[in-house]
XYZ file of C-alpha atoms in Angstrom:
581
model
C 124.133 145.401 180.027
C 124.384 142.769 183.325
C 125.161 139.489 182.375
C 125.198 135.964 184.436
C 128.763 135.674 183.516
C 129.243 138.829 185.136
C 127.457 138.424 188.106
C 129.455 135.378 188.211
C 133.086 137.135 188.615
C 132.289 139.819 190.090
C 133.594 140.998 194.129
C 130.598 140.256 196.554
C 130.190 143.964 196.824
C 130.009 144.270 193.227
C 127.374 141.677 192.610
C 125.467 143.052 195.627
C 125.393 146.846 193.867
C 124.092 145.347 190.943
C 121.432 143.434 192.559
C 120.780 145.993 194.500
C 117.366 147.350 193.083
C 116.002 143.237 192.882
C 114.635 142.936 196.688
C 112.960 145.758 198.024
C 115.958 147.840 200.388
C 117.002 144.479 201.552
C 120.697 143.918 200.006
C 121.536 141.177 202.734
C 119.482 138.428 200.737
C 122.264 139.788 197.417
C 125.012 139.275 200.191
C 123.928 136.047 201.612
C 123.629 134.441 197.608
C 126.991 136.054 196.763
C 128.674 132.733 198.572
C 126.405 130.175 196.213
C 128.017 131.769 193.539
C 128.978 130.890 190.202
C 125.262 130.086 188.993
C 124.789 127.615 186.050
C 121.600 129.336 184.760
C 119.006 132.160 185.496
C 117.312 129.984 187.234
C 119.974 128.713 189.496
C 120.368 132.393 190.537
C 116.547 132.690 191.240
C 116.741 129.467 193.079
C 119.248 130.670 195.070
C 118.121 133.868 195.991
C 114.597 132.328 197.000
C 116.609 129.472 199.706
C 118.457 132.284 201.338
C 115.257 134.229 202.091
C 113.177 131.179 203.007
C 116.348 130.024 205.230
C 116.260 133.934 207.001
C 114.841 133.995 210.425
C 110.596 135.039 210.642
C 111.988 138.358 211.760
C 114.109 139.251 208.840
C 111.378 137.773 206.118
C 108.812 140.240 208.457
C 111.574 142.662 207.862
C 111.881 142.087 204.314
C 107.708 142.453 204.151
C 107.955 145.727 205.583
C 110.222 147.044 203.551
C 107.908 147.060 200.917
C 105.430 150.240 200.250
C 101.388 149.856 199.820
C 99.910 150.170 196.497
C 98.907 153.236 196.039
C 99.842 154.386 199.292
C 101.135 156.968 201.112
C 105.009 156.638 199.475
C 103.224 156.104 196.269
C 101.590 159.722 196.635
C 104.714 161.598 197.908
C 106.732 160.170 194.935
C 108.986 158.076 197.600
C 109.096 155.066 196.209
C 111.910 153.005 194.828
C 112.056 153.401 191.306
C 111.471 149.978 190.761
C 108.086 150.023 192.375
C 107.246 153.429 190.578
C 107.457 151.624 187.755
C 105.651 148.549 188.650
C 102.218 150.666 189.868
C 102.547 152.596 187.150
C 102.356 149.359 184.870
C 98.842 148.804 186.371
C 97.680 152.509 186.590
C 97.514 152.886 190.234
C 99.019 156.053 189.696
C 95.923 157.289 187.927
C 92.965 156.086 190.391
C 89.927 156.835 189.945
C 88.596 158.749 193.334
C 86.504 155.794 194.146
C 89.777 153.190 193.585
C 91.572 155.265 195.693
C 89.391 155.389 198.391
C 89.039 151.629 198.311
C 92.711 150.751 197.893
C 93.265 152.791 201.373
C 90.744 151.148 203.159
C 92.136 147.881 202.059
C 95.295 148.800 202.651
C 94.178 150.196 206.468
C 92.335 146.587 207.158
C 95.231 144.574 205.986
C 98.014 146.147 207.932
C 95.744 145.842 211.169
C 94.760 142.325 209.986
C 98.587 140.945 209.320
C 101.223 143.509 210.254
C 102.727 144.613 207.548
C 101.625 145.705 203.345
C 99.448 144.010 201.011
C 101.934 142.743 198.295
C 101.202 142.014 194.525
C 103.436 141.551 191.730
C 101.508 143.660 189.468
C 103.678 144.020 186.334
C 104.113 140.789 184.274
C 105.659 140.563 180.418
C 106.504 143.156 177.921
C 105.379 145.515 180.820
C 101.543 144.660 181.158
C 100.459 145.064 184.758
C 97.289 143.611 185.926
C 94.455 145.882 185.913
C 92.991 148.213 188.982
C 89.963 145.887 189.165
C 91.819 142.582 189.336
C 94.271 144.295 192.043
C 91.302 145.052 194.285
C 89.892 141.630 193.725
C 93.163 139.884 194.734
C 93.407 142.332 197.815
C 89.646 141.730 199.253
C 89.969 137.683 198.568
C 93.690 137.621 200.179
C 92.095 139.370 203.289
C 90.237 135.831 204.202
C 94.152 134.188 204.215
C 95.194 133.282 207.950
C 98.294 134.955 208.750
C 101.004 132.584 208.042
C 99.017 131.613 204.623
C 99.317 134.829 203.419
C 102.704 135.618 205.551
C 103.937 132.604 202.660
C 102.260 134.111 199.722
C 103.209 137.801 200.341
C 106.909 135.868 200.110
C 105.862 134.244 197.238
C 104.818 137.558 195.731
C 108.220 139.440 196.462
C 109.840 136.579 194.506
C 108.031 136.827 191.738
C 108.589 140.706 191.806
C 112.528 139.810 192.057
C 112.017 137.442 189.236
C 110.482 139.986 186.934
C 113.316 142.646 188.093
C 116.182 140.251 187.246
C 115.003 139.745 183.802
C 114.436 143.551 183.053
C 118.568 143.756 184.926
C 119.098 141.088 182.483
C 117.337 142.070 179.485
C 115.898 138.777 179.415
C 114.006 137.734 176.049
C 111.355 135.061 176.633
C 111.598 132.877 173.942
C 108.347 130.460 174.658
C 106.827 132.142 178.058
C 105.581 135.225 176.664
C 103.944 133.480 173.323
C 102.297 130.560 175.340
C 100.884 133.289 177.761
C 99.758 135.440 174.556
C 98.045 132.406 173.099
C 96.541 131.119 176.406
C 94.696 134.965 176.316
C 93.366 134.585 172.970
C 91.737 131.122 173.495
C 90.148 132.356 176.504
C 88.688 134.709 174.812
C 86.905 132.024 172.939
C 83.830 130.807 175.445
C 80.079 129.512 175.265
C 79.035 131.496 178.093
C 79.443 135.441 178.254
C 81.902 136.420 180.531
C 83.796 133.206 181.578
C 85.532 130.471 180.058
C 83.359 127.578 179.010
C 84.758 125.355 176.156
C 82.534 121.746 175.876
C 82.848 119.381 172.828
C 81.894 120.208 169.502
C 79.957 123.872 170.580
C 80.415 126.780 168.363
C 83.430 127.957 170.865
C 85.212 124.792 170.807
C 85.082 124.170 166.999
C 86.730 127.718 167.029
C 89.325 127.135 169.402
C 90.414 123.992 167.081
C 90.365 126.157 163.869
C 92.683 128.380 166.012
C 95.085 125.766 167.140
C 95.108 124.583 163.281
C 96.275 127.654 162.274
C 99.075 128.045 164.812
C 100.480 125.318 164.407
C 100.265 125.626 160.219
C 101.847 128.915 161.230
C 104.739 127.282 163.219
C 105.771 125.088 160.658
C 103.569 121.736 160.742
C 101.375 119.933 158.552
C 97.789 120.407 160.710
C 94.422 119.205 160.396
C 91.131 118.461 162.407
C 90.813 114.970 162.428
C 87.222 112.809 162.534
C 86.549 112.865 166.506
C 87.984 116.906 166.415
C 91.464 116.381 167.550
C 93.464 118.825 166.103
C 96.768 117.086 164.969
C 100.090 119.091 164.306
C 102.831 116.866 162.400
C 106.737 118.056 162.583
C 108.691 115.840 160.200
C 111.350 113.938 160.709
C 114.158 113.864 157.391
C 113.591 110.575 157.261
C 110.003 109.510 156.561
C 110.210 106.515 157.990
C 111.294 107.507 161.606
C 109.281 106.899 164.561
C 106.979 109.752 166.231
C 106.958 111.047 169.544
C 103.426 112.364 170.693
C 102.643 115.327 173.157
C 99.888 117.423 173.480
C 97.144 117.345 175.860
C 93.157 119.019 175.849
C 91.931 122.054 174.536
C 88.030 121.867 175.833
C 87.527 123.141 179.646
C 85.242 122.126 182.404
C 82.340 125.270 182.893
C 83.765 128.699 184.181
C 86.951 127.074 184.073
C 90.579 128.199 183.835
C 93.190 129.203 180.540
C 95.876 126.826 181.101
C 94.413 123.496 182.160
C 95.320 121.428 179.618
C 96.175 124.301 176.830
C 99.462 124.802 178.082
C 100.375 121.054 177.222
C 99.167 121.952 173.773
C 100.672 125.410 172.909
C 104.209 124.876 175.002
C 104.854 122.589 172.259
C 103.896 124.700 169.121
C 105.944 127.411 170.695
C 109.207 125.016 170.263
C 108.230 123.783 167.008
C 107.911 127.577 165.932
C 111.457 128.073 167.292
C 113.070 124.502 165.650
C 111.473 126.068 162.406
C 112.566 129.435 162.247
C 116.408 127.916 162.812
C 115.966 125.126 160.366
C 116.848 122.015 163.141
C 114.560 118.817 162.761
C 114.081 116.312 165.576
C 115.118 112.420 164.403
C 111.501 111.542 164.921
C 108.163 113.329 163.460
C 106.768 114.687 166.503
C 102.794 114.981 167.008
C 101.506 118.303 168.990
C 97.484 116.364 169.502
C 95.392 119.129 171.056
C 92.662 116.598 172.174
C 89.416 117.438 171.624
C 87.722 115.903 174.772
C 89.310 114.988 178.480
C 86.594 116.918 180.865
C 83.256 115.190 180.276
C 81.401 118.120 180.089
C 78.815 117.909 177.597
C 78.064 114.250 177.079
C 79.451 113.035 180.297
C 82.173 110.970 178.690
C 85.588 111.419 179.048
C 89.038 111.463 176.938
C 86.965 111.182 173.887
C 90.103 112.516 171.629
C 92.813 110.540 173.384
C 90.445 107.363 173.692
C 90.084 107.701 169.790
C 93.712 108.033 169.245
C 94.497 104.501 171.222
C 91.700 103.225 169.164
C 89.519 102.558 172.283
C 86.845 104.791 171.243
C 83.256 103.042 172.421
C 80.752 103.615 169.328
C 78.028 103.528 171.864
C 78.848 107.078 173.193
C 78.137 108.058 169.588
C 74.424 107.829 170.948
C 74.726 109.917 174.393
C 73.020 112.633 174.428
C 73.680 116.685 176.116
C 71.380 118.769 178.050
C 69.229 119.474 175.042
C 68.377 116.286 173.713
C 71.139 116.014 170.982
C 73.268 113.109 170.352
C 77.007 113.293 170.062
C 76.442 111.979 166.726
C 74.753 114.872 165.312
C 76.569 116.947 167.292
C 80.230 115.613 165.157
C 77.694 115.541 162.142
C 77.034 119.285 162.305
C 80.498 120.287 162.741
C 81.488 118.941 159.729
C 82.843 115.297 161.079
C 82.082 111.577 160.092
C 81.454 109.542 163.036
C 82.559 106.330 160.970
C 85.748 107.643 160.716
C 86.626 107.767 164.100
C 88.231 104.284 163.706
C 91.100 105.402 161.412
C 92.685 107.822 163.864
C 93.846 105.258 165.829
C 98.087 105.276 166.097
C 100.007 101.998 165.421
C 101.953 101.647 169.076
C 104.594 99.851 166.926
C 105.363 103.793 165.514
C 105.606 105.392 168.857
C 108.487 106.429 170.722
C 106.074 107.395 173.759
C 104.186 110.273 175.010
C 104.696 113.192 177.050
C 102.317 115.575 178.532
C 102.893 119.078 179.718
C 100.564 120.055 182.750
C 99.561 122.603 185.092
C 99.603 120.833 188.313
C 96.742 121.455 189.090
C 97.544 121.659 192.955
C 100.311 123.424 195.780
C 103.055 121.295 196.242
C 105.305 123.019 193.705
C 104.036 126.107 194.868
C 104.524 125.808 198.457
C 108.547 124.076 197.405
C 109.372 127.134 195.456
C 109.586 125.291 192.355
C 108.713 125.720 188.851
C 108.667 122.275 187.475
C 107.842 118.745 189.091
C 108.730 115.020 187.237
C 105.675 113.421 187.569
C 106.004 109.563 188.576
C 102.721 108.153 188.068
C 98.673 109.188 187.233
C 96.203 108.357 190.346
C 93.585 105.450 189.476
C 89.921 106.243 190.299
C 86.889 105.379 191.450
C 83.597 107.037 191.080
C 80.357 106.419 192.336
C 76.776 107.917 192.402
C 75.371 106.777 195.497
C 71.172 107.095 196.068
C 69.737 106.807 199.850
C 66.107 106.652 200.386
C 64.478 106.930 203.973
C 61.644 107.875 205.230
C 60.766 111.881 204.999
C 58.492 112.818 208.125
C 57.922 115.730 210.510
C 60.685 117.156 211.872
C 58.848 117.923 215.264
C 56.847 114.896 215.611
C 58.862 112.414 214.936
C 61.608 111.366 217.706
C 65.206 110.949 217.223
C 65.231 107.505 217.482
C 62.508 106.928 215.292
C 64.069 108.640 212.508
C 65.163 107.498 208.816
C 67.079 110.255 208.242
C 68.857 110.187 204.647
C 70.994 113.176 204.982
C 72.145 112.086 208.210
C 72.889 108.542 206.608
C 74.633 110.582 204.315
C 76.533 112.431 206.743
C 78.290 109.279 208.005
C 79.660 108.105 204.860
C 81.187 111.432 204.536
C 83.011 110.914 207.739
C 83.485 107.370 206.636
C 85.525 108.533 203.449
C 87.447 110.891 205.426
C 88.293 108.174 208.044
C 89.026 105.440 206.032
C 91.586 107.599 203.409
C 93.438 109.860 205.945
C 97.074 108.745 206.834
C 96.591 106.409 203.762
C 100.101 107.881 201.694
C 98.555 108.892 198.063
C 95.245 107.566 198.757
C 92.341 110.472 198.701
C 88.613 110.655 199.320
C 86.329 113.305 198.447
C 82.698 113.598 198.711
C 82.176 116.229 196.475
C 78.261 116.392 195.449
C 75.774 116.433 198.297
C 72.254 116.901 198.023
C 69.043 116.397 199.505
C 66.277 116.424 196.779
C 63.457 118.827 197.659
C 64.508 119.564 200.623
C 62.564 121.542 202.984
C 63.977 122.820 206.416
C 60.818 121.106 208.534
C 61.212 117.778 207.174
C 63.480 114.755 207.792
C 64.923 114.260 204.180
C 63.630 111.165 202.846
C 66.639 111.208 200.321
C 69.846 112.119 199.833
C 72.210 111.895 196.852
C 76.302 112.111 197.237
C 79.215 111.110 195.174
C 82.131 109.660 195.802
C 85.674 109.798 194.180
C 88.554 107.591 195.451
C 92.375 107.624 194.124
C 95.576 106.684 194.609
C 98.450 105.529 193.067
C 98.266 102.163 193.688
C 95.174 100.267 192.501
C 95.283 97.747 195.271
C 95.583 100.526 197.869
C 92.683 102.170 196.207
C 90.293 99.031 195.376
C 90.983 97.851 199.010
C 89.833 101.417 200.222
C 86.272 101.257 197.823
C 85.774 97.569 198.736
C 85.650 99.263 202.716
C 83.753 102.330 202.155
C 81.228 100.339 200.177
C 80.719 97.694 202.752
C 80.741 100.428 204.984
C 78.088 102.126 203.412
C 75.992 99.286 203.590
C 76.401 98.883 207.100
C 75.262 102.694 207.563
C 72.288 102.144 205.693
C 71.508 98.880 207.562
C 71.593 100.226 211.108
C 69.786 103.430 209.634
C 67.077 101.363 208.167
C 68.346 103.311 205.108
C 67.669 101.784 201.179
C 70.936 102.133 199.017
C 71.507 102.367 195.582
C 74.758 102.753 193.595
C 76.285 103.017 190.536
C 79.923 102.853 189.097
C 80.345 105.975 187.138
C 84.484 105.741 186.362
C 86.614 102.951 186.891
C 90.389 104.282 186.040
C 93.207 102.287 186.614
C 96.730 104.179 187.977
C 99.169 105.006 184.810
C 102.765 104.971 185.803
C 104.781 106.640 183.850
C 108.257 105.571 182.257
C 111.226 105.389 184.730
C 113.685 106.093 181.426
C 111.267 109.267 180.374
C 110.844 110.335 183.780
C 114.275 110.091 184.147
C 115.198 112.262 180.777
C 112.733 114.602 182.185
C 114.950 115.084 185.238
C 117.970 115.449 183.563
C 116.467 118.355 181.880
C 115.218 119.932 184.352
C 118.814 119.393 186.291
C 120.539 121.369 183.348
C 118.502 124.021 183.484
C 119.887 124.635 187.380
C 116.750 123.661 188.756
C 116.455 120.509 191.506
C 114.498 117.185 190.122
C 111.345 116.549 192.353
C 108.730 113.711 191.355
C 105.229 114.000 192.260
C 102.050 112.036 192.055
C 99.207 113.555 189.752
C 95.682 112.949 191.593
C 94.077 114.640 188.316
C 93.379 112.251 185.382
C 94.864 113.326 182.344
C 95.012 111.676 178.496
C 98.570 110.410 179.109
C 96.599 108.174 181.382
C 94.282 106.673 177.791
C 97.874 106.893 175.861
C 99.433 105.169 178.899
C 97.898 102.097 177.134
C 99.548 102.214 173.635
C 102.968 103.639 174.355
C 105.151 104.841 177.317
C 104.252 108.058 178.992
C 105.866 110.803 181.166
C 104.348 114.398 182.450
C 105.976 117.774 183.536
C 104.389 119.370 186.083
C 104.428 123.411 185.687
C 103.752 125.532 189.209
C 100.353 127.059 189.144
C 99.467 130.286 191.718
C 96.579 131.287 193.677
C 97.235 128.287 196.235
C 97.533 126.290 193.444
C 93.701 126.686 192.133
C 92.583 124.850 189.113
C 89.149 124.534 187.204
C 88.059 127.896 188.234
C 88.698 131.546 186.667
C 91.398 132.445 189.345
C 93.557 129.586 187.919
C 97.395 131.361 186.880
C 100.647 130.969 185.753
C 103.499 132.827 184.385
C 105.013 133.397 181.669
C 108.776 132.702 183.350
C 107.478 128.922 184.430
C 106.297 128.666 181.139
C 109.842 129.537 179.731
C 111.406 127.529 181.762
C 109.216 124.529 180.965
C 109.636 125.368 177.469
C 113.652 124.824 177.610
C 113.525 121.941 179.954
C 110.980 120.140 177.003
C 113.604 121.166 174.228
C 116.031 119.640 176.298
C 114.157 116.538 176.585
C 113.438 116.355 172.762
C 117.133 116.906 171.851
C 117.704 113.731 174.390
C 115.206 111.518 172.676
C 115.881 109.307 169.712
């Protein structure tokens, strides 16, 4: 068996022989990373590896490219591949086609060579030898065939890293100790939905109340004292020896926007049962109870409200939301009522801040920058504040041949400007961002000036005097628009968040985890809202970022991960815990 330590002392011939099967008939990248040498962890090696290909010229990254065969190809059929990719189709049963697969998977293949130059890449295979199925591979392939050339130039490279990540751990006989569980779990829950065939988990449905049972029982399973508490948090305790230490909290949502994705939030809440499975199985206790809080509400979805469980936990649950009602008429009341819940105990869950060591939140990212940095893990240093609005404009509808330009109360084209508007005034602005993101002209017809229009509009940034400044603007500016356009306005304040920084001496633990694991520190700003943003007001906070794939998609099916990020986040959170008293 090849260890680290070996790869270590080895001659730079040596350690380029054994690497030799890791990146596709390219051994210069094992020759160039022989020099970094000796590597402090896996994922110093990995690290290392990656920065010599990204520092290669275009023509030897091309080259490297190249070097790899097509899926299901003509190497594939003449049994010339490496062994390595042999394997790896075989994983995902592109060696057994089906006539009609086949057919498809060359005409892909034909478009995408003439398109970019050189093979479709994939890493197909992930843990325990589970390779993605036929149908998703053709998926990926016809949606990658949209990319621009140097998009998916950088994501093919992405790709062959991952496959040299999965081929050093099989070199290594690597054992995933939190990765391949988290992944595991993240399957089954997503399994659990509202709506046939995608993922759809909204407060208190049938789906939801399961996915908290589920949770329960994992974590009673890993070793904790669980329950489902009044507002349907579901609350794993680790104790402490001593009863009367303080508690650390992490955890973070289990619900989902609609056709959402598997890891938003769950990974913050099934990383940490993972550990606590691990600390329990080797007898080691923490010197503080530590809290695993899959909240039960961040996303709004069915009553509109959100960071019901976390708001309930800070003890800033409004009563009055008790009385919102969903789609169908019913109340949030009767929806806790017939899950088995009493609203009027809702109070009682709230934490004494005097208890708390802090808060940390484990996190998707929800975005690219870790992705396009190479990077599995980000420190992040603060939680955008936002602003939302729901902004009405009424004109005048009319003909849309009679009636001359000049003459016109055009809504949409009121509505048009303030788009531009947004755009204009948060470009260049640093952290600040402004999205228009809902658009519509009621009843619209395509011979008719619309009469109305209806648009939202989300600012954030990290600084709240950055981003009230930038609303107070916009919203004059709006009303200038409408003025001029002869346009009638009418808004209203739907969210008003402020920014959550998070702790410099968490952040900084964070980092110093990370560090040890032989991976660089890099903050980042979240732009998402997340619960450590309602906790943010009773204790300190701090978040770890995990890489997410796909361009760094979120809120949508194609939202991924793997389970080596995972691991990695896993250790770097262990680390943390071991540093906190």
């Amino acid at each position: 068996m090849t260890t680290l330590p070996q790869l270590n002392a080895c001659p730079p011939d040596a350690f380029v022989e054994a690497l030799a099967g890791i990146y596709e008939h390219s051994p210069w990248i094992a020759a160039r990373a022989a020099a970094l040498r000796p590597f402090a962890s896996l994922a110093a090696l990995k690290q290392a590896l990656q920065a010599v290909v990204t520092q290669a010229s275009e023509d030897a990254q091309l080259a490297l490219l190249r070097a790899h065969p097509e899926l299901a190809g003509k190497a594939a059929i003449a049994g010339e591949l490496t062994a390595e990719s042999s394997g790896e189709q075989a994983a995902s049963g592109l060696d057994r086609c089906s006539p009609a697969e086949f057919a498809t998977l060359q005409d892909l293949n034909a478009r995408y060579r003439d398109k970019f130059g050189f093979p479709f890449i994939l890493a197909v295979k992930g843990p325990a030898g589970r390779g993605l199925s036929r149908a998703a591979i053709i998926a990926a392939f016809s949606r990658r065939l949209g990319n621009t050339h140097g998009d998916e130039m950088r994501e093919c490279l992405r790709q062959v890293h991952r496959i040299a990540e999965i081929r050093l751990n099989a070199l290594l006989q690597v054992e995933l100790r939190f990765g391949a569980q988290v992944m595991d779990w993240a399957e089954a829950l997503g399994a659990i939905s509202d709506a046939e065939g995608q993922l759809t988990c909204a407060y208190m449905t049938d789906a939801h109340r399961r996915c908290a049972a589920q949770l329960r029982d994992w974590m009673r399973e890993a070793g904790m004292q669980a329950h489902i508490d009044a507002a349907g948090n579901v609350v794993g305790r680790y104790p402490a020896a001593q009863a009367d230490a303080k508690t650390l909290l992490t955890g973070s949502h289990y619900d989902t926007v609609r056709n959402g994705g598997k890891y938003d939030g769950r990974l913050g809440i099934l990383l940490p049962i993972a550990l606590v499975r691990d600390l329990h199985a080797r007898g080691e206790r923490l010197p503080f109870h530590l809290e695993v809080i899959g909240f039960a509400e961040e996303e709004g979805v069915r009553f509109r409200s959100t960071f019901l469980g976390s708001s309930a936990i800070t003890g800033r649950f409004d009563p009055r939301l008790l009385e919102q009602r969903d789609g169908d008429g019913l109340s949030m009341r009767e929806a806790l009522s017939a899950a088995g819940h009493d609203p009027a105990h809702i109070p009682s869950i709230a934490r004494d801040p005097a208890s708390l060591l802090g808060f940390v939140e484990v996190h998707i990212e929800q975005g690219p920058v870790l992705l396009e940095r190479g990077l599995p893990l980000g420190v992040v240093t603060a939680i955008a504040g936002s602003s939302r609005y729901l902004v009405e404009l009424t004109g005048v509808a009319s003909h849309a041949g009679t009636t001359p330009m000049g003459m016109r109360r055009d809504a949409a084209a009121a509505a048009a400007e303030i788009v531009l508007l947004v755009e204009a005034r948060c470009s260049g602005r640093g952290a600040l961002v402004g999205t228009v993101g809902q658009l519509e002209v009621p009843q619209g017809s395509v011979n008719v000036i619309p009469g109305a229009c209806r648009l939202s509009l989300d600012i954030r940034a990290a600084s709240d005097e950055d981003r009230l400044a930038a609303v107070d603007e916009i919203l004059a500016g709006i009303s200038a628009i409408c003025a001029r356009r002869g346009i009638e306005e009418k808004l209203w304040k739907l969210v008003e968040a402020d920014a959550a920084p998070c702790a410099p001496r968490l952040m900084d633990r964070l980092g110093a985890a990370i560090e040890a694991a032989g991976l660089p520190r890099v903050d980042l700003l979240s732009g998402a809202g997340h619960d450590a943003m309602e906790m943010a007001r009773i204790t300190e906070v701090a978040m770890l970022f995990v890489r997410c794939g796909n361009g760094g998609i979120s809120h949508n099916p194609l939202e991924t991960m793997t389970a080596d990020d995972a691991e990695v986040a896993g250790e770097v959170l262990l680390d943390f815990l071991r540093r906190t008293s």
